[in-house]
Amino acid sequence: MGIKGFQGTSLLDFPGRIASLVFYGGCNLTCPYCHNPSLVLTPDELDDYPVPALVEDLARRRTFIDGVVVSGGEPTIDKGLLPLLSQIKALGLLVKLDTNGLEPKVLKEAIWEGLVDFVAIDLKTSPARYQELHPGKVDIARLAKSVRLLLDSPVDYEFRTTCVPTLVGQPEIRDLGEMIRGAHRWVLQQFVPQHSLAQSAREIPPCSAEELGLLAETARQYVDEVALRGL
């Protein structure tokens, strides 16, 4: 798998920071609405970005970036993740990790070794429906472990949910709300059908602003802060 992409600067993916973005190939889910399908389905067809070149590039940029966002795909399934995070931290840069939360052992190590400063866990749909997101077995207990780990950790975090109408409605928001009850922040994201992994997902109309507002109203019953993104 390995690192498949690098973007020099971004103002959007690290709250309040200027960051570079690193993308890992490969994933342990195949969500039909995924907006990076090539990273999930055909990572071996993409060239690897050499780690030494990446670290050298980040070293040059550290005078004008605050940190690095590590995303995917799913970065926690790559054995090179933690060594890379160590090298990034050695440069004095902040690290934000995007993950689906299905590898709690890796997440725990990253947190307790001080390799991450901010973690975003994607909550896809009700735990009972996760098996709809992948043809292989999905161990939802791993997600529950990651959620609890994040809630109990000193690291800043957010949970986020892309509101795909066929996967996320009021029942799913309530189920997820119970899972993360007491969390600081939950971001509900607008679904963008273009470029979705599955053709069927590309034909799903996004939620209206009113519908997202109602979902947010329900979500506020469970967490301290709910934000809407992508409207």
Coordinates of C-alpha atoms in Angstrom, one line a residue:
M1 CA 0.0 0.0 0.0
G2 CA 2.2 2.9 1.2
I3 CA 1.9 6.7 0.7
K4 CA 0.1 7.5 -2.5
G5 CA -0.4 11.2 -2.4
F6 CA 0.9 14.4 -0.9
Q7 CA -0.6 17.9 -1.0
G8 CA 1.7 20.8 0.1
T9 CA -0.7 23.0 2.0
S10 CA -4.3 23.1 3.1
L11 CA -6.4 25.5 5.2
L12 CA -9.3 23.1 5.7
D13 CA -8.2 19.8 7.2
F14 CA -6.5 20.9 10.4
P15 CA -8.7 23.2 12.6
G16 CA -7.2 26.6 12.7
R17 CA -3.9 25.5 11.1
I18 CA -2.1 25.4 7.8
A19 CA -1.1 21.9 7.1
S20 CA 0.2 19.5 4.5
L21 CA -1.8 16.4 3.6
V22 CA -0.5 12.9 3.2
F23 CA -2.7 10.1 1.8
Y24 CA -2.2 6.4 2.4
G25 CA -3.5 3.8 0.0
G26 CA -5.7 0.8 1.0
C27 CA -8.6 0.6 3.3
N28 CA -10.5 -2.0 5.5
L29 CA -13.8 -0.7 4.3
T30 CA -15.3 0.0 0.9
C31 CA -17.9 2.6 1.6
P32 CA -20.1 3.2 -1.5
Y33 CA -19.9 6.9 -1.1
C34 CA -16.1 7.1 -0.6
H35 CA -14.6 10.1 -2.4
N36 CA -11.1 8.6 -2.8
P37 CA -12.1 5.3 -4.6
S38 CA -8.7 4.9 -6.3
L39 CA -7.0 4.8 -2.9
V40 CA -9.4 2.1 -1.8
L41 CA -9.9 -0.1 -4.8
T42 CA -6.6 0.2 -6.8
P43 CA -3.9 1.5 -4.5
D44 CA -1.3 -0.7 -6.2
E45 CA -1.8 1.1 -9.5
L46 CA -0.7 4.4 -7.9
D47 CA 2.9 5.3 -7.5
D48 CA 4.4 5.3 -4.0
Y49 CA 5.6 8.6 -2.6
P50 CA 9.0 7.8 -1.0
V51 CA 9.1 8.4 2.7
P52 CA 12.6 10.1 2.7
A53 CA 11.4 12.5 0.0
L54 CA 8.2 13.3 1.9
V55 CA 10.1 14.0 5.2
E56 CA 12.6 16.1 3.3
D57 CA 9.7 18.1 1.7
L58 CA 8.0 18.6 5.1
A59 CA 11.3 19.7 6.6
R60 CA 11.5 22.5 4.0
R61 CA 7.9 23.5 4.6
R62 CA 8.0 23.6 8.4
T63 CA 8.7 27.4 8.4
F64 CA 5.2 28.0 6.9
I65 CA 3.0 25.0 7.9
D66 CA 1.8 24.1 11.4
G67 CA 1.3 20.4 10.9
V68 CA 0.4 17.4 8.7
V69 CA -2.9 15.7 8.1
V70 CA -2.5 12.0 7.6
S71 CA -5.5 10.5 5.8
G72 CA -6.4 7.9 3.2
G73 CA -7.6 5.3 2.4
E74 CA -7.1 4.2 5.9
P75 CA -3.7 5.0 7.3
T76 CA -3.9 2.8 10.4
I77 CA -3.7 -0.4 8.4
D78 CA -0.2 0.5 7.1
K79 CA 2.8 -0.7 9.1
G80 CA 4.7 2.4 8.1
L81 CA 2.3 4.8 9.8
L82 CA 3.8 5.1 13.3
P83 CA 7.4 5.4 12.1
L84 CA 6.3 8.2 9.7
L85 CA 4.4 10.0 12.5
S86 CA 7.6 9.8 14.7
Q87 CA 9.6 11.5 11.9
I88 CA 6.9 14.2 11.5
K89 CA 6.9 14.9 15.2
A90 CA 10.7 15.1 15.2
L91 CA 10.4 18.0 12.8
G92 CA 8.3 19.9 15.4
L93 CA 5.1 19.6 13.4
L94 CA 1.6 18.9 14.7
V95 CA -0.2 15.8 13.4
K96 CA -3.8 15.2 12.7
L97 CA -4.9 11.6 12.0
D98 CA -8.0 10.8 10.0
T99 CA -9.3 7.2 10.6
N100 CA -12.3 5.0 10.6
G101 CA -11.4 3.7 14.0
L102 CA -11.3 0.0 13.2
E103 CA -7.7 -0.4 14.3
P104 CA -7.8 0.7 18.0
K105 CA -4.4 -0.9 18.9
V106 CA -2.7 1.4 16.4
L107 CA -4.7 4.4 17.5
K108 CA -3.8 3.7 21.1
E109 CA -0.1 3.5 20.4
A110 CA -0.2 6.7 18.4
I111 CA -2.0 8.6 21.2
W112 CA 0.1 7.3 24.1
E113 CA 3.4 7.7 22.3
G114 CA 2.5 11.3 21.7
L115 CA 2.5 11.0 17.9
V116 CA -0.8 12.7 17.3
D117 CA -2.3 16.1 18.3
F118 CA -5.7 15.8 16.8
V119 CA -7.7 12.7 15.8
A120 CA -10.8 12.6 13.6
I121 CA -12.9 9.4 13.6
D122 CA -15.4 8.9 10.8
L123 CA -18.6 7.4 12.1
K124 CA -20.3 5.9 9.0
T125 CA -23.7 4.7 10.1
S126 CA -25.4 2.8 12.9
P127 CA -23.0 0.1 14.3
A128 CA -25.5 -2.6 13.2
R129 CA -25.3 -1.4 9.6
Y130 CA -21.5 -1.3 9.2
Q131 CA -21.5 -4.7 7.5
E132 CA -23.3 -3.0 4.6
L133 CA -20.0 -1.0 4.0
H134 CA -17.8 -3.9 3.1
P135 CA -18.0 -7.5 1.7
G136 CA -15.6 -8.8 4.4
K137 CA -16.2 -9.1 8.1
V138 CA -16.3 -5.8 10.0
D139 CA -15.6 -6.1 13.7
I140 CA -17.6 -3.2 15.1
A141 CA -16.3 -3.9 18.6
R142 CA -13.0 -2.3 17.4
L143 CA -14.8 0.9 16.6
A144 CA -16.3 1.0 20.1
K145 CA -12.8 0.6 21.6
S146 CA -11.5 3.4 19.5
V147 CA -14.4 5.7 20.5
R148 CA -13.8 5.0 24.2
L149 CA -10.1 5.4 23.8
L150 CA -10.6 8.9 22.2
L151 CA -13.2 10.0 24.8
D152 CA -10.8 9.1 27.6
S153 CA -7.6 10.5 26.0
P154 CA -5.9 13.9 26.4
V155 CA -5.8 14.4 22.6
D156 CA -8.1 16.8 20.9
Y157 CA -10.6 15.1 18.6
E158 CA -13.7 15.2 16.6
F159 CA -16.2 12.6 15.4
R160 CA -17.6 13.2 12.0
T161 CA -20.4 11.7 9.9
T162 CA -21.0 12.1 6.2
C163 CA -24.8 12.3 5.9
V164 CA -25.6 10.0 3.0
P165 CA -29.4 9.8 2.9
T166 CA -29.5 6.0 2.5
L167 CA -27.1 5.4 5.4
V168 CA -27.7 8.2 7.8
G169 CA -31.1 9.4 9.1
Q170 CA -32.6 10.1 12.5
P171 CA -32.3 6.5 13.7
E172 CA -28.7 6.3 12.7
I173 CA -27.9 9.6 14.4
R174 CA -29.5 8.4 17.6
D175 CA -27.5 5.2 17.5
L176 CA -24.2 6.9 16.9
G177 CA -25.1 9.6 19.5
E178 CA -25.5 6.9 22.2
M179 CA -22.1 5.5 21.2
I180 CA -20.3 8.9 21.6
R181 CA -22.5 10.4 24.3
G182 CA -20.6 13.1 26.2
A183 CA -18.1 13.8 23.3
H184 CA -16.8 17.3 22.8
R185 CA -17.5 17.7 19.0
W186 CA -19.4 16.0 16.3
V187 CA -19.3 17.2 12.7
L188 CA -22.1 16.3 10.2
Q189 CA -20.8 16.6 6.7
Q190 CA -22.8 17.1 3.5
F191 CA -22.6 14.2 1.1
V192 CA -21.2 15.0 -2.3
P193 CA -22.3 12.2 -4.8
Q194 CA -19.8 13.0 -7.5
H195 CA -16.7 10.7 -7.6
S196 CA -18.3 8.2 -5.2
L197 CA -16.8 4.7 -5.2
A198 CA -20.1 3.1 -6.2
Q199 CA -22.1 4.2 -9.2
S200 CA -25.3 3.7 -7.2
A201 CA -24.1 6.3 -4.6
R202 CA -23.5 8.9 -7.4
E203 CA -27.2 8.9 -8.1
I204 CA -28.2 9.7 -4.5
P205 CA -29.4 13.3 -4.0
P206 CA -27.7 14.9 -1.0
C207 CA -29.6 16.0 2.0
S208 CA -31.2 19.5 1.9
A209 CA -29.9 22.1 4.4
E210 CA -33.2 21.7 6.3
E211 CA -32.7 17.9 6.6
L212 CA -29.1 18.4 7.8
G213 CA -30.3 20.9 10.3
L214 CA -32.8 18.4 11.7
L215 CA -30.1 15.8 12.0
A216 CA -27.9 18.3 13.8
E217 CA -30.7 19.1 16.2
T218 CA -30.9 15.4 17.2
A219 CA -27.1 15.1 17.4
R220 CA -26.9 18.0 19.9
Q221 CA -28.8 15.9 22.5
Y222 CA -25.7 13.7 22.8
V223 CA -22.5 15.9 22.5
D224 CA -21.3 19.3 23.5
E225 CA -20.9 20.8 20.0
V226 CA -22.3 19.9 16.6
A227 CA -21.0 21.5 13.5
L228 CA -22.3 21.3 9.9
R229 CA -19.7 21.1 7.2
G230 CA -20.0 21.4 3.4
L231 CA -23.2 23.4 3.1

